[in-house]
Amino acid sequence: MTVPHSLTRVRDTARELAWLFKGIMGENAYQAYLDHHERTHAGGRPMTEREFWRDKTDRQDANPEGRCC
Amino acid sequence: MSKKQNGSHRHADVLVTDPNLPPVAVDPQRAEAEDRRWTPAKIALWVGIALLGGVSWTILAIVRGETVNAIWFVFAAVCTYLIAYRFYSKFIERNLLKPDDRRATPAEYKADGKDYAATDRRVLYGHHFAAIAGAGPLVGPVLAAQMGYLPGTLWIIIGVIFAGAVQDYLVMFFSMRRGGRSLGQMAREELGIIGGTAALIATLAIMIIIVAILALVVVNALGESPWGVFSVSMTIPIALFMGVYLRYLRPGKVTEVSVIGFVLLLLAIIGGGWISETAWGVELFTLDRITIAWGIIIYGFIAAVLPVWLLLAPRDYLSTFMKIGTIIMLAVAIVVTRPEISVPAVTEYASSGQGPVVAGTLFPFLFVTIACGALSGFHALIASGTTPKMIEKERQTRFIGYGGMLMESFVAIMALVAALSIDRGIYFAMNSSAAATGGTIEGAVAFVNGLGLTGVSLTPEALSTMASNVGEESIVSRTGGAPTLAVGIAQIMQGVFGGAGMMAFWYHFAIMFEALFILTAVDAGTRVARFMLQDSIGNFVPRFRDTSWRTGAWICTAIMVAGWGAILIMGVTDPLGGINTLFPLFGIANQLLAAIALAVCMAICAKRGYFKFLWIPALPLAFAAVVTITASFLKIFSPVPAIGYWAQHRAFRDALAAGEESFGAAQTVAAMEAVVRNTFIQGTLSIVFVVLAIIVITTSIIATIKAYRHGGGADAEDAPVASRVFAPAGLIATPAEKDLEAQWAALEPGKRPARTGH
């Protein structure tokens, strides 16, 4: 009983770490956008994944962010 | 106790949260009760932390053995951070900032799913850390190691607690209350037109000098190193490939492409090793420093005008990936190998000011040599702007702002440990300028042994063995901090992975790691500076405001690149050694920016009417002001040529006038003329910085006094909006927060509020 239980815990922890890492890398930005779009029911269809990432880098072009020394 | 108003705020009475939703904030009385309830387990934990910290500090500061183990640095730092975070940052939260979780953050009331997007606190902590941590905390501590291990360690740890982390926390909080406004906008609002304009010009000038000196660090690390030149230049095609991959092949697969990029990066490092052993490779990639400097200038221009998706965004992903991975790896390696450190606690250079690495006595020059890691004004630019737009709840700013800076300070401690772990003779041979060592092994051995340091006797074999171990032609006068740190990291890492045979790999891995951050900072810094310039010129020629106007963008980019490029070339060709003379300017510029940020924070606190606790920003502001103004005055007025730019300028000018053909380290008339020119520019920059900073600080003091007379001042915060979401404040949810999380989880999905944006 205890072995599968600890295995599940290891798997959960690994999943959480992977989620955290992807979040820090910025990978979940599109999902966050979709969630926002769905919650607010803002009219029209949401951008596709490809459109979203293009839009994101275009916005960075117009609003550069500093990186620290 | 219950009468005490906790978390209260001027707007508190007008905020009404939705009664149909679970609470959006922990009941302040319950939070207070939890905070104040000291269970035996909790007491034992904090007594344990305090004891371990106390023992570590005793070993570092009082016990004088032959050597000291690096593990005590780690314990002293971590225990002190924990105590400061738990008690001091909480004190600031309770008495000065008073965050109110019933208020919506900009990420909630301005939500657009893109820039304004509420982000999980742990993810945002990582984001923010990746944005603030760069090469700065890795370089400064290395240079300051010449004064011994204790001054640097004390300043990094005490500085971050009372200055650096306070600045980051305050700026982030005030920017969040203002919809994510930038430091420049806040300065204009709080300090008026004169203070605001001075702050803007100072920021622009400081960005130029910081980019130039960071680029100089890379040039010094890559000069005469075919391996380094090859592997670092390969990051450009790798980033281009990643950019195309993300744009056309698999959009959004950020982690996947970063892993691919990382593997390619490792191949580039290994490939660099092969190439450096072939005759044609050495021929092709051995570049002198001037050529590399021009390469970086051209790269900087092209990178800043190319679209973000092609080069900057993928490079940023790669750099974040490397940053998090390498820092965790280094921390583990230090704990596993626990190197013994034989550097004295305090060396004679702390008081004599004759140190060959950076000239000047402990006060004030230690505090400007180690800027990032203890107090970094540049963070104020990151902490206002991007991060505040993503904070989910107000109380999370303590964890992200204060806590994020503690992590950067820890990186600085690790860099210091890595630099201290290498042989002192080698340390001085690497960090003394070529003007002192002549750039040869014999010269370096004679110079270092001639310094008269106890316990240091350098042999030519030690230098040549170390050079061949790390796969370099020579390690003499590899100034700038990066190569020294790379040797330190290589020595620590080979103890865990691969042994001595892997040292060259780890050395070049570390060089790559630093070059990657710096080139990203150069690229991003040029872009930000270009936008600031466009905005300023736009006041006179409105067309420049249009950032999509290519010609305007190109002109402003060229001006900015010319600005830092000129300083870079000056540093590379400087007969006196470049980094040794320029690095203090970097630290002074960064600390002056911190003084500006703290001055803005002080004015805001005064206008909020919290005079009793005004010392929280005023104390670090006073310290930063005294340090930087003293350092600037020494750089301007000191009669000692090694310290004062103008004294050096006059000495060389007089020598030229007397018809001498060589003087000091300058062997030719042309070199003497270069010194005269360089010291003129450096001296002028010092004057400009200090004058601007004095203007900003003065306007902030005037604003503070005015606010004091009126018992407060106009409030520039956005109007409060009631929050409709809940999230815990710190890393681990408290019992009260867990209760609320459970209530929110039990809410039917249909009833959960939509976060309205506009």
XYZ file of N, CA, C and O in Angstrom, chain B residues 540-640:
404
model
N 10.167 67.328 -28.537
C 10.513 68.429 -29.441
C 10.130 68.099 -30.879
O 9.651 68.955 -31.607
N 10.384 66.868 -31.296
C 10.023 66.431 -32.642
C 9.006 65.293 -32.482
O 9.389 64.150 -32.289
N 7.718 65.615 -32.516
C 6.696 64.616 -32.162
C 6.821 63.307 -32.945
O 6.468 62.245 -32.438
N 7.356 63.366 -34.153
C 7.396 62.163 -34.962
C 8.181 61.039 -34.298
O 7.911 59.856 -34.521
N 9.180 61.405 -33.464
C 10.015 60.388 -32.828
C 9.229 59.532 -31.842
O 9.649 58.454 -31.462
N 8.079 60.039 -31.389
C 7.251 59.257 -30.454
C 6.737 57.994 -31.122
O 6.491 56.993 -30.454
N 6.527 58.057 -32.436
C 5.980 56.909 -33.170
C 7.048 55.832 -33.265
O 7.979 55.912 -34.063
N 6.900 54.794 -32.414
C 7.965 53.791 -32.328
C 7.983 52.864 -33.541
O 8.917 52.087 -33.714
N 6.933 52.924 -34.376
C 6.971 52.061 -35.564
C 7.651 52.768 -36.743
O 7.806 52.183 -37.813
N 8.061 54.005 -36.519
C 8.769 54.760 -37.570
C 10.217 54.266 -37.613
O 11.010 54.545 -36.724
N 10.542 53.499 -38.643
C 11.831 52.806 -38.688
C 13.026 53.765 -38.606
O 13.958 53.543 -37.851
N 12.983 54.837 -39.405
C 14.132 55.749 -39.434
C 14.436 56.300 -38.047
O 15.587 56.306 -37.601
N 13.370 56.730 -37.348
C 13.557 57.274 -36.007
C 14.164 56.230 -35.084
O 15.078 56.507 -34.311
N 13.635 54.992 -35.179
C 14.134 53.911 -34.329
C 15.615 53.655 -34.619
O 16.422 53.482 -33.704
N 15.972 53.662 -35.908
C 17.368 53.403 -36.278
C 18.283 54.516 -35.789
O 19.368 54.248 -35.282
N 17.834 55.761 -35.943
C 18.672 56.887 -35.508
C 18.913 56.789 -34.001
O 20.055 56.877 -33.526
N 17.820 56.561 -33.232
C 17.970 56.531 -31.774
C 18.790 55.324 -31.325
O 19.576 55.422 -30.380
N 18.615 54.189 -32.000
C 19.439 53.023 -31.660
C 20.906 53.342 -31.911
O 21.770 53.048 -31.078
N 21.180 53.978 -33.065
C 22.569 54.302 -33.395
C 23.169 55.234 -32.348
O 24.323 55.056 -31.939
N 22.382 56.214 -31.886
C 22.905 57.149 -30.874
C 23.257 56.390 -29.593
O 24.322 56.567 -29.011
N 22.335 55.513 -29.171
C 22.566 54.771 -27.925
C 23.773 53.835 -28.055
O 24.602 53.735 -27.152
N 23.849 53.125 -29.182
C 24.970 52.201 -29.377
C 26.279 52.989 -29.445
O 27.293 52.573 -28.871
N 26.231 54.155 -30.101
C 27.448 54.976 -30.162
C 27.868 55.389 -28.765
O 29.058 55.395 -28.425
N 26.869 55.698 -27.910
C 27.160 56.105 -26.537
C 27.894 55.021 -25.772
O 29.015 55.237 -25.277
N 27.313 53.822 -25.698
C 28.003 52.786 -24.914
C 29.198 52.225 -25.654
O 30.191 51.822 -25.039
N 29.123 52.231 -27.011
C 30.248 51.720 -27.797
C 31.508 52.540 -27.574
O 32.613 52.006 -27.449
N 31.335 53.870 -27.484
C 32.504 54.737 -27.290
C 33.158 54.439 -25.943
O 34.391 54.347 -25.832
N 32.323 54.255 -24.905
C 32.883 53.969 -23.580
C 33.545 52.593 -23.589
O 34.603 52.390 -22.986
N 32.939 51.652 -24.311
C 33.513 50.307 -24.398
C 34.898 50.343 -25.045
O 35.866 49.778 -24.514
N 34.985 51.020 -26.190
C 36.269 51.106 -26.887
C 37.300 51.803 -26.006
O 38.458 51.398 -25.896
N 36.826 52.843 -25.300
C 37.718 53.552 -24.389
C 38.243 52.600 -23.328
O 39.446 52.574 -23.023
N 37.365 51.769 -22.775
C 37.780 50.832 -21.734
C 38.742 49.792 -22.268
O 39.710 49.410 -21.602
N 38.492 49.312 -23.501
C 39.327 48.262 -24.073
C 40.728 48.775 -24.381
O 41.720 48.078 -24.197
N 40.791 50.028 -24.838
C 42.095 50.558 -25.258
C 42.808 51.302 -24.132
O 43.914 51.790 -24.316
N 42.165 51.385 -22.955
C 42.732 52.180 -21.872
C 44.102 51.662 -21.429
O 44.225 50.512 -21.016
N 45.142 52.499 -21.502
C 46.482 52.038 -21.101
C 46.543 51.678 -19.618
O 47.433 50.944 -19.200
N 45.612 52.183 -18.797
C 45.665 51.913 -17.361
C 44.920 50.644 -16.973
O 44.894 50.271 -15.804
N 44.290 49.991 -17.943
C 43.694 48.697 -17.607
C 42.198 48.598 -17.746
O 41.632 47.540 -17.576
N 41.509 49.685 -18.056
C 40.083 49.583 -18.384
C 39.179 49.283 -17.213
O 38.683 50.192 -16.556
N 38.977 48.003 -16.936
C 37.972 47.624 -15.943
C 38.315 48.197 -14.570
O 37.438 48.621 -13.832
N 39.600 48.249 -14.254
C 40.009 48.750 -12.936
C 39.594 50.199 -12.746
O 39.247 50.615 -11.657
N 39.657 50.972 -13.842
C 39.293 52.377 -13.703
C 37.794 52.581 -13.910
O 37.211 53.478 -13.324
N 37.178 51.730 -14.758
C 35.770 51.962 -15.083
C 34.798 51.325 -14.104
O 33.695 51.822 -13.927
N 35.187 50.199 -13.465
C 34.204 49.485 -12.651
C 33.601 50.343 -11.543
O 32.393 50.264 -11.307
N 34.405 51.196 -10.862
C 33.786 52.050 -9.837
C 32.663 52.918 -10.402
O 31.667 53.154 -9.731
N 32.819 53.323 -11.666
C 31.793 54.148 -12.289
C 30.486 53.359 -12.454
O 29.385 53.894 -12.285
N 30.631 52.081 -12.758
C 29.476 51.176 -12.884
C 28.728 51.101 -11.555
O 27.516 51.286 -11.484
N 29.498 50.835 -10.475
C 28.883 50.716 -9.161
C 28.258 52.032 -8.718
O 27.138 52.054 -8.200
N 28.967 53.130 -8.957
C 28.440 54.437 -8.554
C 27.138 54.710 -9.303
O 26.138 55.119 -8.709
N 27.136 54.438 -10.615
C 25.936 54.684 -11.412
C 24.767 53.860 -10.887
O 23.650 54.361 -10.701
N 25.027 52.584 -10.610
C 23.962 51.698 -10.151
C 23.425 52.145 -8.784
O 22.218 52.165 -8.556
N 24.329 52.527 -7.890
C 23.887 52.950 -6.554
C 23.185 54.298 -6.600
O 22.292 54.557 -5.796
N 23.598 55.161 -7.545
C 22.901 56.441 -7.668
C 21.471 56.210 -8.134
O 20.540 56.879 -7.676
N 21.291 55.250 -9.008
C 19.941 54.910 -9.455
C 19.137 54.397 -8.258
O 17.950 54.717 -8.113
N 19.804 53.623 -7.384
C 19.129 53.139 -6.174
C 18.743 54.320 -5.296
O 17.640 54.357 -4.738
N 19.651 55.294 -5.180
C 19.344 56.461 -4.359
C 18.137 57.196 -4.938
O 17.250 57.639 -4.198
N 18.075 57.289 -6.267
C 16.936 57.946 -6.909
C 15.642 57.190 -6.596
O 14.632 57.777 -6.206
N 15.696 55.851 -6.737
C 14.498 55.040 -6.467
C 14.067 55.187 -5.012
O 12.874 55.352 -4.718
N 15.032 55.140 -4.081
C 14.683 55.264 -2.666
C 14.167 56.665 -2.347
O 13.289 56.831 -1.493
N 14.698 57.677 -3.058
C 14.223 59.045 -2.851
C 12.751 59.153 -3.259
O 11.943 59.766 -2.550
N 12.405 58.532 -4.390
C 11.006 58.532 -4.827
C 10.142 57.816 -3.781
O 9.065 58.305 -3.398
N 10.625 56.673 -3.283
C 9.868 55.920 -2.272
C 9.675 56.743 -1.009
O 8.601 56.731 -0.404
N 10.723 57.468 -0.601
C 10.609 58.258 0.626
C 9.535 59.338 0.450
O 8.702 59.540 1.345
N 9.543 60.004 -0.715
C 8.541 61.046 -0.957
C 7.139 60.440 -0.932
O 6.207 61.032 -0.368
N 6.980 59.245 -1.500
C 5.658 58.614 -1.508
C 5.219 58.285 -0.077
O 4.086 58.552 0.316
N 6.153 57.707 0.712
C 5.812 57.360 2.101
C 5.405 58.603 2.873
O 4.469 58.573 3.674
N 6.127 59.717 2.637
C 5.804 60.961 3.344
C 4.420 61.444 2.943
O 3.625 61.859 3.786
N 4.101 61.350 1.654
C 2.785 61.803 1.216
C 1.668 60.919 1.761
O 0.541 61.367 1.921
N 2.001 59.646 2.040
C 0.989 58.778 2.650
C 0.821 59.127 4.130
O -0.084 58.619 4.773
N 1.751 59.937 4.671
C 1.628 60.374 6.047
C 2.247 59.451 7.079
O 1.969 59.579 8.265
N 3.099 58.527 6.649
C 3.698 57.581 7.604
C 5.059 58.089 8.075
O 6.091 57.515 7.742
N 5.077 59.175 8.828
C 6.367 59.775 9.196
C 7.137 58.972 10.223
O 8.348 58.992 10.250
N 6.395 58.249 11.073
C 7.050 57.501 12.143
C 7.991 56.439 11.560
O 8.996 56.103 12.161
N 7.623 55.907 10.406
C 8.425 54.820 9.837
C 9.157 55.251 8.567
O 9.558 54.429 7.760
N 9.322 56.571 8.434
C 10.002 57.088 7.246
C 11.455 56.636 7.186
O 12.069 56.614 6.128
N 12.001 56.258 8.364
C 13.402 55.820 8.373
C 13.613 54.549 7.553
O 14.731 54.272 7.130
N 12.547 53.799 7.285
C 12.747 52.541 6.548
C 13.334 52.820 5.156
O 14.331 52.198 4.785
N 12.757 53.744 4.355
C 13.466 54.111 3.115
C 14.575 55.141 3.341
O 15.531 55.184 2.575
N 14.452 55.982 4.386
C 15.427 57.068 4.555
C 16.813 56.539 4.942
O 17.831 57.075 4.503
N 16.818 55.472 5.744
C 18.107 54.918 6.193
C 18.960 54.416 5.003
O 20.088 54.865 4.819
N 18.414 53.513 4.153
C 19.232 53.105 2.996
C 19.499 54.250 2.031
O 20.564 54.297 1.404
N 18.542 55.195 1.925
C 18.767 56.336 1.041
C 19.959 57.148 1.534
O 20.846 57.501 0.755
N 19.989 57.417 2.849
C 21.104 58.195 3.399
C 22.415 57.465 3.156
O 23.410 58.061 2.723
N 22.412 56.154 3.391
C 23.648 55.390 3.207
C 24.087 55.409 1.743
O 25.250 55.710 1.441
N 23.152 55.120 0.835
C 23.505 55.102 -0.589
C 23.972 56.483 -1.037
O 24.926 56.606 -1.810
N 23.312 57.527 -0.518
C 23.695 58.881 -0.918
C 25.103 59.200 -0.423
O 25.935 59.705 -1.181
N 25.367 58.881 0.856
C 26.694 59.182 1.408
C 27.770 58.408 0.649
O 28.796 58.962 0.245
N 27.526 57.111 0.423
C 28.517 56.281 -0.259
C 28.788 56.799 -1.667
O 29.934 57.012 -2.066
N 27.729 57.017 -2.429
C 27.945 57.363 -3.833
C 28.453 58.785 -3.985
O 29.281 59.041 -4.847
N 27.965 59.680 -3.136
C 28.444 61.055 -3.275
C 29.911 61.136 -2.817
O 30.730 61.775 -3.473
N 30.248 60.428 -1.725
C 31.662 60.398 -1.307
C 32.519 59.776 -2.405
O 33.575 60.322 -2.763
N 32.073 58.631 -2.934
C 32.866 57.963 -3.972
C 33.014 58.874 -5.184
O 34.095 58.991 -5.760
N 31.926 59.540 -5.574
C 32.007 60.440 -6.727
C 32.964 61.580 -6.450
O 33.777 61.942 -7.300
N 32.876 62.164 -5.229
C 33.758 63.278 -4.901
C 35.214 62.835 -4.907
O 36.085 63.555 -5.377
N 35.473 61.603 -4.399
C 36.849 61.102 -4.436
C 37.308 60.939 -5.877
O 38.431 61.283 -6.237
N 36.396 60.403 -6.725
C 36.737 60.210 -8.135
C 36.978 61.560 -8.809
O 37.744 61.667 -9.759
N 36.312 62.615 -8.319
C 36.461 63.934 -8.945
C 37.611 64.724 -8.303
O 38.427 65.315 -8.994
N 37.663 64.729 -6.948
C 38.581 65.644 -6.278
C 39.836 65.007 -5.696
O 40.745 65.727 -5.295
N 39.902 63.661 -5.587
C 41.061 63.063 -4.926
C 42.356 63.440 -5.620
O 42.467 63.387 -6.845
N 43.374 63.836 -4.833
C 44.664 64.174 -5.442
C 45.492 62.928 -5.773
O 46.543 63.038 -6.398
N 45.036 61.740 -5.344
C 45.772 60.502 -5.647
C 45.414 60.058 -7.058
O 44.247 59.769 -7.333
